[in-house]
PDB file of C-alpha atoms and ligand atoms in Angstrom:
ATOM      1  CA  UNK A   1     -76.346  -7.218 -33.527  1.00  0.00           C
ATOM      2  CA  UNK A   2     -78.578  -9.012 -31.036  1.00  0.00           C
ATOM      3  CA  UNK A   3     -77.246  -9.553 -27.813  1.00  0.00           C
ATOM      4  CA  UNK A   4     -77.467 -13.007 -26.481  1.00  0.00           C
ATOM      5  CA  UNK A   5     -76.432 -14.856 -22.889  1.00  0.00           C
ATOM      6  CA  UNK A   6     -74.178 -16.731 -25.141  1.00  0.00           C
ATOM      7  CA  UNK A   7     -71.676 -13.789 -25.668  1.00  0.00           C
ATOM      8  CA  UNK A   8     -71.228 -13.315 -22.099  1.00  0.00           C
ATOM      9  CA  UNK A   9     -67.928 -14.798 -20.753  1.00  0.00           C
ATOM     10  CA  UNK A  10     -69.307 -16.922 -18.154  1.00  0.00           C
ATOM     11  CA  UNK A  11     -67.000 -17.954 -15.346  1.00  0.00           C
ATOM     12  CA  UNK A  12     -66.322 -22.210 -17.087  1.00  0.00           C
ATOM     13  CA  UNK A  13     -65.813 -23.924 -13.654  1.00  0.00           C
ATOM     14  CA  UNK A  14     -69.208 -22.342 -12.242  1.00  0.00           C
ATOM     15  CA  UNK A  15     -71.145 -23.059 -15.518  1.00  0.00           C
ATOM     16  CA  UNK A  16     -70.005 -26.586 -15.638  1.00  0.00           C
ATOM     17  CA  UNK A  17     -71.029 -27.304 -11.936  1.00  0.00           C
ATOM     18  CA  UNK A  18     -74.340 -26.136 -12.432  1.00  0.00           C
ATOM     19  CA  UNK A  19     -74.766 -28.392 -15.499  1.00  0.00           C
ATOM     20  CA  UNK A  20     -73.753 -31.220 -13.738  1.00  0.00           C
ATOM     21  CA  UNK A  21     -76.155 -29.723 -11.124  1.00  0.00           C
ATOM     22  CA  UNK A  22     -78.899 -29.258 -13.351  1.00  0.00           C
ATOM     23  CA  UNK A  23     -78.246 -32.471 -15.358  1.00  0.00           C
ATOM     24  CA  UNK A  24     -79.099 -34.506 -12.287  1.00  0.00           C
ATOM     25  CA  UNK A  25     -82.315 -32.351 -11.501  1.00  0.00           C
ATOM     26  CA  UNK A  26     -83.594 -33.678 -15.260  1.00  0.00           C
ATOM     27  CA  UNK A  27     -82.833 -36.891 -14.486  1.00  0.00           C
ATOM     28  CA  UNK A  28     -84.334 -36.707 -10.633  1.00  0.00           C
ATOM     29  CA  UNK A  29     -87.529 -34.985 -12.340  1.00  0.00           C
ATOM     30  CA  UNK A  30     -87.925 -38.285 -14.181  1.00  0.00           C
ATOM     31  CA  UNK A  31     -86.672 -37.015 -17.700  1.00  0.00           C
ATOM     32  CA  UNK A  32     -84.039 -38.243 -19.783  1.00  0.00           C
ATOM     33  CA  UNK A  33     -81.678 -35.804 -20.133  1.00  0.00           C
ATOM     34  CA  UNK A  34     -79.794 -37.425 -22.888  1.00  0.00           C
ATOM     35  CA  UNK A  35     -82.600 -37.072 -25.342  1.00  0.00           C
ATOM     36  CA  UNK A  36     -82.465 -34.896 -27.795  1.00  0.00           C
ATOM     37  CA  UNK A  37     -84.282 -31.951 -26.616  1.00  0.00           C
ATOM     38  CA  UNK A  38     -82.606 -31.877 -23.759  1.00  0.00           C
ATOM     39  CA  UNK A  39     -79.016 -31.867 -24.387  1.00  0.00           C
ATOM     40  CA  UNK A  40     -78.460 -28.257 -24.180  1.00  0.00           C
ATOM     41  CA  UNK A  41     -80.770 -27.804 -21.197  1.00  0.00           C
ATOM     42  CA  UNK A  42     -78.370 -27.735 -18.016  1.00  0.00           C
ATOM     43  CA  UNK A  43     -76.256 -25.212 -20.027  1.00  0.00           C
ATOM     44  CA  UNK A  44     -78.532 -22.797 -21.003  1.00  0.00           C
ATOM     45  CA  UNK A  45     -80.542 -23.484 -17.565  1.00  0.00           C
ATOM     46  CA  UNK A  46     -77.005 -22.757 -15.868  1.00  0.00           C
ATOM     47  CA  UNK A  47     -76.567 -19.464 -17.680  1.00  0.00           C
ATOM     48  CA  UNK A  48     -79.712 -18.239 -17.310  1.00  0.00           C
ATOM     49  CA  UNK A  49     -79.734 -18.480 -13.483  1.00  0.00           C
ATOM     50  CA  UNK A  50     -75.852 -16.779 -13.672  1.00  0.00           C
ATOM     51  CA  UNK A  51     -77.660 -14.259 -15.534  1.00  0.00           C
ATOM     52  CA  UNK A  52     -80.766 -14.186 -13.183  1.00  0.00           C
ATOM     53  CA  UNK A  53     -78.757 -13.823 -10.531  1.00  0.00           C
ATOM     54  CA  UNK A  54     -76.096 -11.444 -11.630  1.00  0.00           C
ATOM     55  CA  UNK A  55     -76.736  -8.619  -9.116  1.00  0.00           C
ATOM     56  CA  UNK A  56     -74.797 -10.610  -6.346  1.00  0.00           C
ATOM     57  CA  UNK A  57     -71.445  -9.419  -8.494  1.00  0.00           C
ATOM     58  CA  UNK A  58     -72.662  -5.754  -8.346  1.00  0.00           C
ATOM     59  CA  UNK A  59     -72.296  -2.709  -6.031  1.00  0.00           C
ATOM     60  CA  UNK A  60     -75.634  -0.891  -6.375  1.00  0.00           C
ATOM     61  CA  UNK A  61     -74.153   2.575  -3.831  1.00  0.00           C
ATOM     62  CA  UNK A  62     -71.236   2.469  -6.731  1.00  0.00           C
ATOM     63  CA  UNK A  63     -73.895   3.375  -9.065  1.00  0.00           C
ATOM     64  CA  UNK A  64     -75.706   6.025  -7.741  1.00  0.00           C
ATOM     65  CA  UNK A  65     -72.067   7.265  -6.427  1.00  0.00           C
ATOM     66  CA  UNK A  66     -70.439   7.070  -9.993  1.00  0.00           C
ATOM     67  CA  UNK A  67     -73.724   9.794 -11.229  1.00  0.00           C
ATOM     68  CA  UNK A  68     -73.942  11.603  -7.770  1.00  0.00           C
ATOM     69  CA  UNK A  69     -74.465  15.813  -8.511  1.00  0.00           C
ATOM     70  CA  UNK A  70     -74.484  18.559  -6.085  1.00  0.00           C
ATOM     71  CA  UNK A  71     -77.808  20.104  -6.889  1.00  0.00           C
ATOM     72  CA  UNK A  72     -80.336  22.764  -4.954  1.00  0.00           C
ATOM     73  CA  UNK A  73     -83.352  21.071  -6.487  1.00  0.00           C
ATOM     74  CA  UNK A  74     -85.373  20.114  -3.585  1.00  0.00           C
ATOM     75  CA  UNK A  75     -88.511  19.033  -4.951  1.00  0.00           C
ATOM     76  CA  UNK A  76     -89.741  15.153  -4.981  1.00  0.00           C
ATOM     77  CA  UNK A  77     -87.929  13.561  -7.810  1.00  0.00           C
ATOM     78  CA  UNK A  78     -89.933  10.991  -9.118  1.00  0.00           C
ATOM     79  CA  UNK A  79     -88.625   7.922 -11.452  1.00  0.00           C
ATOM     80  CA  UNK A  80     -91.936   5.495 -11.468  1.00  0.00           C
ATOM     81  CA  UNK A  81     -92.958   2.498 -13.890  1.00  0.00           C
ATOM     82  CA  UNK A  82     -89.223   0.719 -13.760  1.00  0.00           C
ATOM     83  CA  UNK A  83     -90.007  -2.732 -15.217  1.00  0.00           C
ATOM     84  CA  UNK A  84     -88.914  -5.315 -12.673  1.00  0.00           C
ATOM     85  CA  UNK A  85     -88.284  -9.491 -12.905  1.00  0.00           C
ATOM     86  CA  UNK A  86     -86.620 -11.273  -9.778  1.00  0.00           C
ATOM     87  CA  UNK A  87     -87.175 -14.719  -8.623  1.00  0.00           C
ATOM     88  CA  UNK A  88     -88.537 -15.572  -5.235  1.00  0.00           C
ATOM     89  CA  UNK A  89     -86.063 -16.898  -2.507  1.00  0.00           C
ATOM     90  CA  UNK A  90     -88.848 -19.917  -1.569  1.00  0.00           C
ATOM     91  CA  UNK A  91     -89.417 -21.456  -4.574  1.00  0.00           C
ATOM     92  CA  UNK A  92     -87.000 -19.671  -6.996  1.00  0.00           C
ATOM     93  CA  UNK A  93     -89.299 -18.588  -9.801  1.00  0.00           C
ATOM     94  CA  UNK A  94     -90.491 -15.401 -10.570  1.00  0.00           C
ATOM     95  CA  UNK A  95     -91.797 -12.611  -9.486  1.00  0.00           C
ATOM     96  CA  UNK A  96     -92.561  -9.255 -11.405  1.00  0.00           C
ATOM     97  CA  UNK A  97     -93.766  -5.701 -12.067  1.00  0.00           C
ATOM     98  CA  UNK A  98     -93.169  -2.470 -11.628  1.00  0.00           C
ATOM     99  CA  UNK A  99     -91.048  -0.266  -8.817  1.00  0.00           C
ATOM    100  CA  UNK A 100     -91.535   3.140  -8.328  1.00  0.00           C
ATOM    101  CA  UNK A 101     -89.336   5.494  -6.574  1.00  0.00           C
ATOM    102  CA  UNK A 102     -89.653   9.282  -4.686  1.00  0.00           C
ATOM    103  CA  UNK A 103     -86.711  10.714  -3.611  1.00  0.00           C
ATOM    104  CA  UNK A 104     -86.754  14.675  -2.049  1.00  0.00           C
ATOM    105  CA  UNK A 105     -82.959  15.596  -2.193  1.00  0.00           C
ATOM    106  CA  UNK A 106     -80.703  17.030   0.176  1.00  0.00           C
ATOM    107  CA  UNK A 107     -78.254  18.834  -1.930  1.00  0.00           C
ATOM    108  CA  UNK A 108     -77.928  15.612  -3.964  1.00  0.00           C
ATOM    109  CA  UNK A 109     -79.543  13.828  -7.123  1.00  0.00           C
ATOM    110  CA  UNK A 110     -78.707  11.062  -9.400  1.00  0.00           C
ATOM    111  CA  UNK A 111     -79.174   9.731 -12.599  1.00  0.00           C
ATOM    112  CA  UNK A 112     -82.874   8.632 -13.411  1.00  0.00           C
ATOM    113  CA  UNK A 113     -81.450   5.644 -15.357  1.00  0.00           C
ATOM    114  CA  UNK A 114     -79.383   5.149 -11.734  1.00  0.00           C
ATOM    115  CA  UNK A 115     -82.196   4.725  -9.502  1.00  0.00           C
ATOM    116  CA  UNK A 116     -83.715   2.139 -12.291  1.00  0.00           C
ATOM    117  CA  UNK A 117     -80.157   0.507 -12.294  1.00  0.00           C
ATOM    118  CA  UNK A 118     -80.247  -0.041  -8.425  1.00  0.00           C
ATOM    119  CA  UNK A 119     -83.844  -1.694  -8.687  1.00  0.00           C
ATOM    120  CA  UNK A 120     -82.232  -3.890 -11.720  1.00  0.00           C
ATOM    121  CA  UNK A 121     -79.122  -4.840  -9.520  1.00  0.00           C
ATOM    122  CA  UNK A 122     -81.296  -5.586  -6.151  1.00  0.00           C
ATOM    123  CA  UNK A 123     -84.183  -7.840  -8.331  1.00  0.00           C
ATOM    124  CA  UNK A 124     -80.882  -9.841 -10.170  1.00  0.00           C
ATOM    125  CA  UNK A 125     -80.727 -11.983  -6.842  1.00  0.00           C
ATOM    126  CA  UNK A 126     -82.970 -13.989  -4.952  1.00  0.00           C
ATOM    127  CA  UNK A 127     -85.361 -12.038  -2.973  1.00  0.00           C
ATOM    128  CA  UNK A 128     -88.449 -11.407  -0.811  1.00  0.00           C
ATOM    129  CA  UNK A 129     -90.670  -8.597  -2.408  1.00  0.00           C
ATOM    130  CA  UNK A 130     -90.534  -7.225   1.237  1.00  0.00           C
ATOM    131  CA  UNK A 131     -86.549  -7.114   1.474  1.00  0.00           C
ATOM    132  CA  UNK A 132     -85.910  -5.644  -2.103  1.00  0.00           C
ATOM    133  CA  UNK A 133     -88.073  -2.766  -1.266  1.00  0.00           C
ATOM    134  CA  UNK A 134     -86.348  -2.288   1.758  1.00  0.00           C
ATOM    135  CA  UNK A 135     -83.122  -2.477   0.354  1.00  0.00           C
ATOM    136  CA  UNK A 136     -83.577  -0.023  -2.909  1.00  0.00           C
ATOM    137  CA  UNK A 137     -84.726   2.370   0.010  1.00  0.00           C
ATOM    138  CA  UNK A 138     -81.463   1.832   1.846  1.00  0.00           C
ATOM    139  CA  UNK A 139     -79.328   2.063  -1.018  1.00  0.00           C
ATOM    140  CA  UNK A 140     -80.894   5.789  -2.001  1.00  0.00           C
ATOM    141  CA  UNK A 141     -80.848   6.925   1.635  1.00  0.00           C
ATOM    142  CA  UNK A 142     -77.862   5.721   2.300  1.00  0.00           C
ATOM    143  CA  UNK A 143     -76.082   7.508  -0.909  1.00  0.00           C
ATOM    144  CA  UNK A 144     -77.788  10.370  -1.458  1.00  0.00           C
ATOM    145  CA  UNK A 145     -78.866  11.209   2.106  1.00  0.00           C
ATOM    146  CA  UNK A 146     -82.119  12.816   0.698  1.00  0.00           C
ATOM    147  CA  UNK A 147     -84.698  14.325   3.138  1.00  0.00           C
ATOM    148  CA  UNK A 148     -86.370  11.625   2.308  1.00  0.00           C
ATOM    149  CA  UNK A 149     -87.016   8.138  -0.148  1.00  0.00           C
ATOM    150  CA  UNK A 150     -90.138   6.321  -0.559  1.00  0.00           C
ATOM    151  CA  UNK A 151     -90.395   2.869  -2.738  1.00  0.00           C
ATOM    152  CA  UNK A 152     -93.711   1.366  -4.269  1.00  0.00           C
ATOM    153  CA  UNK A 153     -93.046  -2.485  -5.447  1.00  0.00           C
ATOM    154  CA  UNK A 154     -96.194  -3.646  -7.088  1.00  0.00           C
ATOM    155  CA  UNK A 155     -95.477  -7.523  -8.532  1.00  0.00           C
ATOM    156  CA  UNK A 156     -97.130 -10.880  -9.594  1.00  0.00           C
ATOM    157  CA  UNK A 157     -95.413 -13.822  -7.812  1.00  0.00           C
ATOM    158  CA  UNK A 158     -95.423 -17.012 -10.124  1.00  0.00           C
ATOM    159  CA  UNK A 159     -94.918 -18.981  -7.075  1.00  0.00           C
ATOM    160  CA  UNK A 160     -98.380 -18.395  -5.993  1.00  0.00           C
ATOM    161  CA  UNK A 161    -100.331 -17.707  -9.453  1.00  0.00           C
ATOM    162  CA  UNK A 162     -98.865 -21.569 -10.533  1.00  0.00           C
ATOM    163  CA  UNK A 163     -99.182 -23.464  -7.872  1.00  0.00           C
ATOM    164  CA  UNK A 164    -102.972 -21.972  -7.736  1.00  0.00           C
ATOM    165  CA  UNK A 165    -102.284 -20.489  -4.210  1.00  0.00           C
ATOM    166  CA  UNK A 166    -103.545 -17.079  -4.943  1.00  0.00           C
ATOM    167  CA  UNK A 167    -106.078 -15.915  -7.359  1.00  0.00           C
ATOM    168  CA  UNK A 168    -104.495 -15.246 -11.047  1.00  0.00           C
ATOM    169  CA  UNK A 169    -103.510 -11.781 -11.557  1.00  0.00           C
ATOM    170  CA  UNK A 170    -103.385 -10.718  -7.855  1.00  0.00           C
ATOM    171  CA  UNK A 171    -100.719  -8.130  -7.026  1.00  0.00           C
ATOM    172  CA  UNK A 172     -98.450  -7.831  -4.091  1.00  0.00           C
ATOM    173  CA  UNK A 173     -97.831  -4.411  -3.182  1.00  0.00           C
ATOM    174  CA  UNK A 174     -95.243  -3.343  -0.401  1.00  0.00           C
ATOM    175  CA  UNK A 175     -94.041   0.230   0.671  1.00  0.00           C
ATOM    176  CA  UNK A 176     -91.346   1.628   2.630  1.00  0.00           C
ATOM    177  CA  UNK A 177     -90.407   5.142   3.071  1.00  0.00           C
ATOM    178  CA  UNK A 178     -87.598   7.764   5.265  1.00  0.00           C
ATOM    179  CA  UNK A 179     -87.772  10.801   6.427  1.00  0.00           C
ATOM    180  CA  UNK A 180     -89.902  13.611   5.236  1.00  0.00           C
ATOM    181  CA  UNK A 181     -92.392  10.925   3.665  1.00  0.00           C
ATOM    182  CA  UNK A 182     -93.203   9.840   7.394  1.00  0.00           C
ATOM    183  CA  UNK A 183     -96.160  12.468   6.534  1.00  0.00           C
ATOM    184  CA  UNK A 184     -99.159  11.146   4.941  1.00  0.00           C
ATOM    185  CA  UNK A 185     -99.572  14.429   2.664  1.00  0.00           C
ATOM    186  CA  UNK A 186     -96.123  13.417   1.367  1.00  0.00           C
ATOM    187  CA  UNK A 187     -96.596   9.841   0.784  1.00  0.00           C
ATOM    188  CA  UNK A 188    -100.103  10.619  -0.734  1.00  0.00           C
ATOM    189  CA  UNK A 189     -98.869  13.007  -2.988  1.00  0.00           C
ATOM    190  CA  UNK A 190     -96.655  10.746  -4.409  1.00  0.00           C
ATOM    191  CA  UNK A 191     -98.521   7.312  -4.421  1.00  0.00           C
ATOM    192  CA  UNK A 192    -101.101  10.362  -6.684  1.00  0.00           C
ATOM    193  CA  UNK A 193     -98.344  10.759  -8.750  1.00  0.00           C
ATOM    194  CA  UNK A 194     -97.801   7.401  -9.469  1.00  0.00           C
ATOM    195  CA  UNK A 195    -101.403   6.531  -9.777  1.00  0.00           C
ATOM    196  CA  UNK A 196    -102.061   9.077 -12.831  1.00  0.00           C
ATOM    197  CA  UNK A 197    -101.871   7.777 -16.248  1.00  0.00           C
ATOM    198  CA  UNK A 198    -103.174   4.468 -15.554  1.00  0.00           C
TER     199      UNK A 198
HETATM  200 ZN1  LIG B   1     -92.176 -18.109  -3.660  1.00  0.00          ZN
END
């Protein structure tokens, strides 16, 4: 069975504020929102921005701590390529791409599908590119207490790309690393990592 917004129990009182919300928008934007077309907009623009948004309701540390293992491994772990969409805290539309993550434990590893979980939960609200690398960082340090983290964001910000500011297809990338990848050799090694298979 196909999955669809439309199963998920929304919270009614929020959902029917935003339509009210967006209803008004459709009508400010010069468009008659009573037309056909447009009936169901404000709705299914209302859920799709609960849904767009739905990483303010979740505790990111909770999910590395609910697959947290005492291991000796102490090589990088790598998890790179983790598909990405968030929307931009300016102008609220999207920006996208990949995230790639290094971690060297301490004693400590996660779930792969954890660290791609925290970059899910972190792009689900609205964000800076700058800020949700910082903060996926953070979250891994901060859990895991690894000798070190590093996070590549690499995205496409609609913001820019429609309104013509930058030149199509340009991409944004920001870095932001702890501990033992304060060495170039270790930051290199992964960024070659990452960089393979292209
Ligand atoms: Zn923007």
């Amino acid at each position: 069975m196909m999955m669809t917004t439309d199963m998920i129990n929304w919270p009614e009182e929020k959902v029917q504020k935003l339509m009210g919300h967006y209803k008004e928008i459709l009508s400010l934007l010069g468009e008659d929102p009573e037309r056909e077309g447009l009936l169901k907009t404000p709705e299914r623009v209302a859920k799709a921005m609960l849904t767009l948004t739905r990483g303010y309701d979740m505790d990111p540390k909770a999910v590395l701590n609910s697959a947290k293992f005492q291991e000796e491994y102490s090589q990088m772990v790598i998890v790179k390529d983790i598909d990405f969409f968030s929307l931009c805290e300016h102008h609220m539309l999207p920006f996208y791409g990949k995230a790639h993550v290094a971690y060297i434990p301490n004693g400590y590893i996660t779930g792969l599908s954890k660290i791609a979980r925290v970059v899910d939960i972190f792009s689900h609200r609205l964000q800076v590119q700058e800020r949700m690398t910082l903060q996926i960082k953070e979250c891994i340090q901060e859990t895991l207490n690894p000798l070190g983290v590093m996070v590549v964001v690499e995205a496409k910000h609609m913001c820019m790309q429609m309104r013509g500011v930058e030149k199509q297809n340009s991409i944004t990338t920001t870095s932001d690393f702890t501990g033992a990848f304060n060495q170039a050799k270790t930051r290199e090694e992964f960024m070659n990592l990452i960089r393979n298979n292209r």
